[in-house]
mmCIF file with all atom_site columns, C-alpha atoms in Angstrom:
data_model
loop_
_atom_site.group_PDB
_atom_site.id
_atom_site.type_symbol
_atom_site.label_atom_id
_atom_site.label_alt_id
_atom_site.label_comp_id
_atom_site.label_asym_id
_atom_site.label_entity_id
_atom_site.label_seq_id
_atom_site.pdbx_PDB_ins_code
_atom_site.Cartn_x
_atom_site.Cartn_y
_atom_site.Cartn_z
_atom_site.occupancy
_atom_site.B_iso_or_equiv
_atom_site.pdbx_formal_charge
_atom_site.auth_seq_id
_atom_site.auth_comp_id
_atom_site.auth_asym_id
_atom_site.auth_atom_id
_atom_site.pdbx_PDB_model_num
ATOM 1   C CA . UNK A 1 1   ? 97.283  221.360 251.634 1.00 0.00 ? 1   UNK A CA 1
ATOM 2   C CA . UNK A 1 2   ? 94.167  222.367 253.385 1.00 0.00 ? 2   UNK A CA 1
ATOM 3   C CA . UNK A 1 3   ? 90.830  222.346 252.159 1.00 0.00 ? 3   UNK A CA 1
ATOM 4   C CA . UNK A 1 4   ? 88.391  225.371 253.401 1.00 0.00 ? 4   UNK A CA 1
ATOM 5   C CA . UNK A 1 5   ? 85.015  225.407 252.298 1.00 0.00 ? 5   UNK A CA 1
ATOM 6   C CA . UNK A 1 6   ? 83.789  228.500 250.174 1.00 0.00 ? 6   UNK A CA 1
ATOM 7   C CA . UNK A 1 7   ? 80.490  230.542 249.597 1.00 0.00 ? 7   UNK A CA 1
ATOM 8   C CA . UNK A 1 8   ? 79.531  233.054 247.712 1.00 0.00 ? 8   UNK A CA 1
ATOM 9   C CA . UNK A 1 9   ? 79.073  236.186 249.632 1.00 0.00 ? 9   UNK A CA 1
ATOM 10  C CA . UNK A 1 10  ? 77.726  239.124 246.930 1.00 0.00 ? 10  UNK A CA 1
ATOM 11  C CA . UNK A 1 11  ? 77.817  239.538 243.111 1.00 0.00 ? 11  UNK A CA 1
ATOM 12  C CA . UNK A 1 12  ? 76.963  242.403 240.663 1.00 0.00 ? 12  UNK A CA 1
ATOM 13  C CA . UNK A 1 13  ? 76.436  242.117 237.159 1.00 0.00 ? 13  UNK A CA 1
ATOM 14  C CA . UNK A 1 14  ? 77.329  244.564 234.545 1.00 0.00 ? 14  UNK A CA 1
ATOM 15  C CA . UNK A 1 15  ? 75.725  244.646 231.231 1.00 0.00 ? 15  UNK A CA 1
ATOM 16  C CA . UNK A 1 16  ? 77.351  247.168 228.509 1.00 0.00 ? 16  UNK A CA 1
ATOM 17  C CA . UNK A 1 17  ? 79.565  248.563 231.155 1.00 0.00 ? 17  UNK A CA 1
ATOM 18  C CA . UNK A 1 18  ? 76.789  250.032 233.332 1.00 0.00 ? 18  UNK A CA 1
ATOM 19  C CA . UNK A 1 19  ? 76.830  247.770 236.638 1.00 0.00 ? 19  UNK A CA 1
ATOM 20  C CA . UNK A 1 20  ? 74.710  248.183 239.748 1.00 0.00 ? 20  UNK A CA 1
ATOM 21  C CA . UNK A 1 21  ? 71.700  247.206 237.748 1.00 0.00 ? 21  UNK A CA 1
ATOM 22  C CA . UNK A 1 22  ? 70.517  245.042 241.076 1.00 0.00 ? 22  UNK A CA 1
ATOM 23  C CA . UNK A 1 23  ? 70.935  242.506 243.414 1.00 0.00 ? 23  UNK A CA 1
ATOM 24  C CA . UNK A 1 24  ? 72.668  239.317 242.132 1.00 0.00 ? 24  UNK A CA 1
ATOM 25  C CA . UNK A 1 25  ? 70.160  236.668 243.270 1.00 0.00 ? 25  UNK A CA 1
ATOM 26  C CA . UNK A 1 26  ? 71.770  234.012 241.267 1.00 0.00 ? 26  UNK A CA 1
ATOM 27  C CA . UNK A 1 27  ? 73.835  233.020 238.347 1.00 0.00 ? 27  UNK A CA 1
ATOM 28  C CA . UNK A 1 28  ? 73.983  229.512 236.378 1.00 0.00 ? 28  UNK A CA 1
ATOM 29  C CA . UNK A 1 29  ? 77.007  229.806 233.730 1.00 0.00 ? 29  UNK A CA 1
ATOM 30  C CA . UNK A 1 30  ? 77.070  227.951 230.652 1.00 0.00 ? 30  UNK A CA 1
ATOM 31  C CA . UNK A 1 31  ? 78.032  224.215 231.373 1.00 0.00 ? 31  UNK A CA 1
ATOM 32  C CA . UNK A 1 32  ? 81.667  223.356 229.725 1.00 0.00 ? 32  UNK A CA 1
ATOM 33  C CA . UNK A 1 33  ? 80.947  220.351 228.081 1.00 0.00 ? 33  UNK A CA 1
ATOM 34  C CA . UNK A 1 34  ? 83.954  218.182 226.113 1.00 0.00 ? 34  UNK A CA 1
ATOM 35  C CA . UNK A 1 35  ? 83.358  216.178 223.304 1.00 0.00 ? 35  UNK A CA 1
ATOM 36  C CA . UNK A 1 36  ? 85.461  212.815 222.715 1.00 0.00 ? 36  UNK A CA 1
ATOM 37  C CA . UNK A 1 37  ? 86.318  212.202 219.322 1.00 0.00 ? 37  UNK A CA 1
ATOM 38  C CA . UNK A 1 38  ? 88.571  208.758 218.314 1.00 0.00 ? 38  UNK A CA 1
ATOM 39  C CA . UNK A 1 39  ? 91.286  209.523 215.835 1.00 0.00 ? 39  UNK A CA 1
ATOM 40  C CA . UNK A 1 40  ? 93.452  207.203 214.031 1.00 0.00 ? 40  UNK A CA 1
ATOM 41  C CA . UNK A 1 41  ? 96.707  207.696 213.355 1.00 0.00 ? 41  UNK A CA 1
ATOM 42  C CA . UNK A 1 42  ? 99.753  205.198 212.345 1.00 0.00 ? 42  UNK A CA 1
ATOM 43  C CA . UNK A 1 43  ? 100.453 204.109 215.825 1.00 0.00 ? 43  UNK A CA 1
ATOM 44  C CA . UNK A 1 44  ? 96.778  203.002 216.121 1.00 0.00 ? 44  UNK A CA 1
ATOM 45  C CA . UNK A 1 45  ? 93.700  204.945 217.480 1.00 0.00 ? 45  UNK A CA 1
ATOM 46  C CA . UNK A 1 46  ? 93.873  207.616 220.194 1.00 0.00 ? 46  UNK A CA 1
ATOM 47  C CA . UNK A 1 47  ? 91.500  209.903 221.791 1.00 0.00 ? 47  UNK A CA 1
ATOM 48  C CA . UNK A 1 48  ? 90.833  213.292 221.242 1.00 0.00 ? 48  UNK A CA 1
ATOM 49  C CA . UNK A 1 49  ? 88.962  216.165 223.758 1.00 0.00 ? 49  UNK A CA 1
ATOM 50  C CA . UNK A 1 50  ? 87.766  219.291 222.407 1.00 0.00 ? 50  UNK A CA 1
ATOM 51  C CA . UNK A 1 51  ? 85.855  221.344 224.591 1.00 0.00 ? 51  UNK A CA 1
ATOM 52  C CA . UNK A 1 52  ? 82.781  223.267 223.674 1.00 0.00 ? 52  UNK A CA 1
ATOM 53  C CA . UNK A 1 53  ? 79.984  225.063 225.776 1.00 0.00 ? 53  UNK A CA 1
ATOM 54  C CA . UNK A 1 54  ? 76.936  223.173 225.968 1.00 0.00 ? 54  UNK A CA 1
ATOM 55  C CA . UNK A 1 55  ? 74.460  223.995 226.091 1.00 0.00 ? 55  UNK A CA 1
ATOM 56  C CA . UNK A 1 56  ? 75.171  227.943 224.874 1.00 0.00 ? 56  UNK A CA 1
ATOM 57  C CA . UNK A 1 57  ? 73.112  229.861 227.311 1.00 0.00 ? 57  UNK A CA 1
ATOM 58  C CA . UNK A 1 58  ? 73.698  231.408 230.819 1.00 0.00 ? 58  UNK A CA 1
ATOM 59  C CA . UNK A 1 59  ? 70.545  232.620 233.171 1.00 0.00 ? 59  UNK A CA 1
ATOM 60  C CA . UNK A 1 60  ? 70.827  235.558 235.495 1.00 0.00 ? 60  UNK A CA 1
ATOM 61  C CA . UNK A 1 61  ? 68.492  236.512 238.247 1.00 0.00 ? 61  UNK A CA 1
ATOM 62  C CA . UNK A 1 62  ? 68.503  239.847 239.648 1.00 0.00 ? 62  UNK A CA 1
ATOM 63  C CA . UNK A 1 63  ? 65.990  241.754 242.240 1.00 0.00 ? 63  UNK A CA 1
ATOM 64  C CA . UNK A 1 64  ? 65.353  244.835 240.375 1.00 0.00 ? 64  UNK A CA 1
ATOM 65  C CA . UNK A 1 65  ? 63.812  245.941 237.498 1.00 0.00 ? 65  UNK A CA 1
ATOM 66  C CA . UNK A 1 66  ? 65.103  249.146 235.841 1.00 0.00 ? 66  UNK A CA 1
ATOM 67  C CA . UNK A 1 67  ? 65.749  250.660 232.414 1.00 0.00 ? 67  UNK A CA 1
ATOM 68  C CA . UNK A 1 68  ? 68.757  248.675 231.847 1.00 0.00 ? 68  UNK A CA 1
ATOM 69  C CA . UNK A 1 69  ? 67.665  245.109 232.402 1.00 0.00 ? 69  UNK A CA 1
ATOM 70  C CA . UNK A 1 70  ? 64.634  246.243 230.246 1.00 0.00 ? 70  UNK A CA 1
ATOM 71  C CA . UNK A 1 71  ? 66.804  247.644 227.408 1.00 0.00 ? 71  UNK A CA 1
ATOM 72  C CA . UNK A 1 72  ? 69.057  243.602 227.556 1.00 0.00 ? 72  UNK A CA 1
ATOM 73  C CA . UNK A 1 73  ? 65.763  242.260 226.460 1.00 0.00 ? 73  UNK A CA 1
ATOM 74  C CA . UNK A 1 74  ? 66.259  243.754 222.974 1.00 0.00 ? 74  UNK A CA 1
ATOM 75  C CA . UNK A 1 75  ? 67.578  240.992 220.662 1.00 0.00 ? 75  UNK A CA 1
ATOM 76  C CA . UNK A 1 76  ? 68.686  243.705 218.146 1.00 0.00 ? 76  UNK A CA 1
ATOM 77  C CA . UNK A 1 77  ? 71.920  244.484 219.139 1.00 0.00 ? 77  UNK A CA 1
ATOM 78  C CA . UNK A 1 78  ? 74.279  241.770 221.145 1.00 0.00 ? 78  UNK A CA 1
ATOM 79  C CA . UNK A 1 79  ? 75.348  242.606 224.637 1.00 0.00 ? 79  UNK A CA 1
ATOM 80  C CA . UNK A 1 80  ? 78.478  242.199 226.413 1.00 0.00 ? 80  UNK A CA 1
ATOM 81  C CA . UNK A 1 81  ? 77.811  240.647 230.649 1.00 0.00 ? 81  UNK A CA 1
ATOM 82  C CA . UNK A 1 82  ? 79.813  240.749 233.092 1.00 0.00 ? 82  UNK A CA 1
ATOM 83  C CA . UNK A 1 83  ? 79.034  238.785 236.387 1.00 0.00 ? 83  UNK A CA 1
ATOM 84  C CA . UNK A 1 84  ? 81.646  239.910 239.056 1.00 0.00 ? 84  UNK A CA 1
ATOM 85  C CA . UNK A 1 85  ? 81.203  237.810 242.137 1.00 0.00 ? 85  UNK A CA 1
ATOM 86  C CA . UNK A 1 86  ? 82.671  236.980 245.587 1.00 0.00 ? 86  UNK A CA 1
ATOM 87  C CA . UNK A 1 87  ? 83.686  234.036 247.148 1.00 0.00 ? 87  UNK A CA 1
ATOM 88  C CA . UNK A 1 88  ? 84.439  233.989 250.590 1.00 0.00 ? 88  UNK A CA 1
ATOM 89  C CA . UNK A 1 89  ? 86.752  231.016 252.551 1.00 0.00 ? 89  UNK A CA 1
ATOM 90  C CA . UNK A 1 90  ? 85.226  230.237 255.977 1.00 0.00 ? 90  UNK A CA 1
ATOM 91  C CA . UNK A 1 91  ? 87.489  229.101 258.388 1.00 0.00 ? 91  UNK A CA 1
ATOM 92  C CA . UNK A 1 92  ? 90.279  230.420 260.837 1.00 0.00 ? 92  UNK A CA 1
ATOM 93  C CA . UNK A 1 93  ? 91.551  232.397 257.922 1.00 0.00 ? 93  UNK A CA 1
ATOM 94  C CA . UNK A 1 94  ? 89.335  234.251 255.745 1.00 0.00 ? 94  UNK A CA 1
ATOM 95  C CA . UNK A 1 95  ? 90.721  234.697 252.267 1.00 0.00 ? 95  UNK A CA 1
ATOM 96  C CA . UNK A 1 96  ? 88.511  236.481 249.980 1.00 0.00 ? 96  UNK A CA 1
ATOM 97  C CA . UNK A 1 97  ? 88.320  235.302 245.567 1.00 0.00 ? 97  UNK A CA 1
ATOM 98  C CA . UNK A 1 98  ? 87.086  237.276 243.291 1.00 0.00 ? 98  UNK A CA 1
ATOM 99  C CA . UNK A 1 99  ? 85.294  235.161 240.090 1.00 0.00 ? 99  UNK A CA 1
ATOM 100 C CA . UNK A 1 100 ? 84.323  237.157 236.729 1.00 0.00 ? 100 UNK A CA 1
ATOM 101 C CA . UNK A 1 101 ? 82.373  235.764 233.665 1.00 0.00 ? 101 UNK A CA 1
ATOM 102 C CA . UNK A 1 102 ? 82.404  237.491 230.833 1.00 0.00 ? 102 UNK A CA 1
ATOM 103 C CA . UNK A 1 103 ? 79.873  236.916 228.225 1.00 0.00 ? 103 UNK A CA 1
ATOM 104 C CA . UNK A 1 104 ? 78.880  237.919 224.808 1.00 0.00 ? 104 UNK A CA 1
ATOM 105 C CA . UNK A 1 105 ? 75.828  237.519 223.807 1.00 0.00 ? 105 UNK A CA 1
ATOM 106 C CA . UNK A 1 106 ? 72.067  238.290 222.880 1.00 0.00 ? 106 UNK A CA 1
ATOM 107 C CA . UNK A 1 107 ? 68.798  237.560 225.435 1.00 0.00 ? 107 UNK A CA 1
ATOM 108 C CA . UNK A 1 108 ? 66.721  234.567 224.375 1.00 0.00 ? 108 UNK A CA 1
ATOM 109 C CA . UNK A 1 109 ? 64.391  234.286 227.207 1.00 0.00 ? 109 UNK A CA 1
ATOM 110 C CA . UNK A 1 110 ? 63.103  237.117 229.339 1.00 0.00 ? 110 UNK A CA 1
ATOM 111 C CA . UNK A 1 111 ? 60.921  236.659 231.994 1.00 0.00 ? 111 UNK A CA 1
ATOM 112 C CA . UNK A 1 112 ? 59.036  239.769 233.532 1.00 0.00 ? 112 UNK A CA 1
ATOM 113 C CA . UNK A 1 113 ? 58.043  239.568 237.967 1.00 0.00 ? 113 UNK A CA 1
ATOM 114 C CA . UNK A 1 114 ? 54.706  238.170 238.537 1.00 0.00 ? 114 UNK A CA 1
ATOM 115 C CA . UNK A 1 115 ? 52.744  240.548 240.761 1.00 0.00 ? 115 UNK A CA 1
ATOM 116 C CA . UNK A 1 116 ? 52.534  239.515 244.438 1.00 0.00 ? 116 UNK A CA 1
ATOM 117 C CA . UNK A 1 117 ? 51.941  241.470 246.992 1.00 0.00 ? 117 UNK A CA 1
ATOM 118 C CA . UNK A 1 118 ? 54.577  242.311 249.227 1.00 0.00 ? 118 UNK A CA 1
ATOM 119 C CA . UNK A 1 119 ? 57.378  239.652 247.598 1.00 0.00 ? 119 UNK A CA 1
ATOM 120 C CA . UNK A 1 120 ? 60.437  240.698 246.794 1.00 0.00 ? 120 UNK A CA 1
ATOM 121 C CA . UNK A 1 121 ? 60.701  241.594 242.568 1.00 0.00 ? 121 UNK A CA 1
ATOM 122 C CA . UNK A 1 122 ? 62.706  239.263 240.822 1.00 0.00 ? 122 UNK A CA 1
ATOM 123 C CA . UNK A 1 123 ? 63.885  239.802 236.952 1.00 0.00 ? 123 UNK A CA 1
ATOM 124 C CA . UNK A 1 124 ? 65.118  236.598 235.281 1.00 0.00 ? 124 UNK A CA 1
ATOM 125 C CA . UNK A 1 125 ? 66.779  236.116 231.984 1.00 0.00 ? 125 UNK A CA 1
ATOM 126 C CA . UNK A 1 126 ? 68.443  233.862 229.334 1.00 0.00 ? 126 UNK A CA 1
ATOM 127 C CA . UNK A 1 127 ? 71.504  234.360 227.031 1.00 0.00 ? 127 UNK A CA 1
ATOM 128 C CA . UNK A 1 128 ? 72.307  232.826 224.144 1.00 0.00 ? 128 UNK A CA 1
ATOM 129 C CA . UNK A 1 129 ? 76.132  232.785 224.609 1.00 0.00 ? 129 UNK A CA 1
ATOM 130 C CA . UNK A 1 130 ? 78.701  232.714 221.712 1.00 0.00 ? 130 UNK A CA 1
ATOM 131 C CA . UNK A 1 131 ? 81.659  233.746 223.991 1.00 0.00 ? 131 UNK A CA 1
ATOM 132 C CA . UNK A 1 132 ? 82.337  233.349 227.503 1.00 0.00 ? 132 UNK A CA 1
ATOM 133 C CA . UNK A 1 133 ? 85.545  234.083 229.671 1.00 0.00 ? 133 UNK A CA 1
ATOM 134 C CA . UNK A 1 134 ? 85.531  232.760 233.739 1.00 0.00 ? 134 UNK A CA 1
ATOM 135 C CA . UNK A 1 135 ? 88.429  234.301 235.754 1.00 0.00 ? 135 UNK A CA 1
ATOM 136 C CA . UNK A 1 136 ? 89.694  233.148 239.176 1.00 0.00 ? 136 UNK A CA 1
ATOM 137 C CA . UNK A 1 137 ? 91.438  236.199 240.572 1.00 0.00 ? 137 UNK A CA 1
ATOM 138 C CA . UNK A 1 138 ? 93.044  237.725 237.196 1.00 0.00 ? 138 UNK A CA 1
ATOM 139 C CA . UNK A 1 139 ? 93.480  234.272 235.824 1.00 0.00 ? 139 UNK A CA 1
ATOM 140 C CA . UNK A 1 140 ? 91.444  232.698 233.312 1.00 0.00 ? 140 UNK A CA 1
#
C-alpha cells in the first residue's frame, strides 16, 4: 500500500441549501471525542467506548460577507451546513476525494470583518452543533 500525501485544494459551504456564499478560508469540525466508561459484568470488569462530539461546536471562515452569512447569525431558527470540500493526492497519480460535513445547528458566535484598508474581508462564525455527518466520497 502506498501512502500519498493530501491537501485540500477548494471548499464551498452551503447553508439552507443556498451554496456559493464565499470563499472557504477554513473549516475546524467538531472534535470526536470518546468517553471510557468501566462496566462490570459476571466475567469481571470490561471497558466500554461511547463516542460523543466534544466539544459541540464547528467554526467556519469564509471571505465574503453577503445576505446569507448575515441571515446564519439569527439564533431563531436552526440551520442546516454543509461544508463540501476537496482533497487532492499529490504524487505521480493524482486522485481527487471529495469530504462533506453536514451539520445541524444554530450560530453561537459571530464575528463581523474589522475594517482595514485594502485586506482581504473575512466573516467568521461558531455553531453550536447537535448533529453532524462527515462523508469520505459517499461514505460516512
Amino acid at each position: 500500500m502506498n501512502f500519498t500525501p493530501q491537501a485540500f485544494s477548494g471548499g464551498n459551504v452551503f447553508i439552507d441549501g443556498i451554496g456559493c456564499i464565499g470563499i472557504l478560508k477554513s473549516f475546524e469540525p467538531p472534535k470526536l471525542d470518546y468517553d471510557t466508561i468501566e462496566a462490570t459484568a459476571s466475567i469481571g470488569k470490561y471497558e466500554k467506548v461511547l463516542p460523543s462530539l466534544k466539544p459541540l461546536s464547528a467554526k467556519l471562515v469564509v471571505s465574503d460577507i453577503n445576505a446569507i452569512t448575515i441571515a446564519a447569525l439569527s439564533t431563531l431558527i436552526p440551520k442546516i451546513i454543509y461544508v463540501k470540500q476537496n482533497m487532492t493526492s499529490v504524487g505521480i497519480t493524482q486522485k481527487d476525494t471529495q469530504i462533506v460535513a453536514t451539520m445541524g445547528g444554530v450560530v453561537k458566535v459571530g464575528e463581523l470583518p474589522n475594517y482595514e484598508m485594502i485586506k482581504e474581508i473575512e466573516h467568521s462564525f461558531e455553531i453550536a452543533v447537535y448533529s453532524f455527518v462527515y462523508e469520505v466520497n459517499k461514505v460516512s
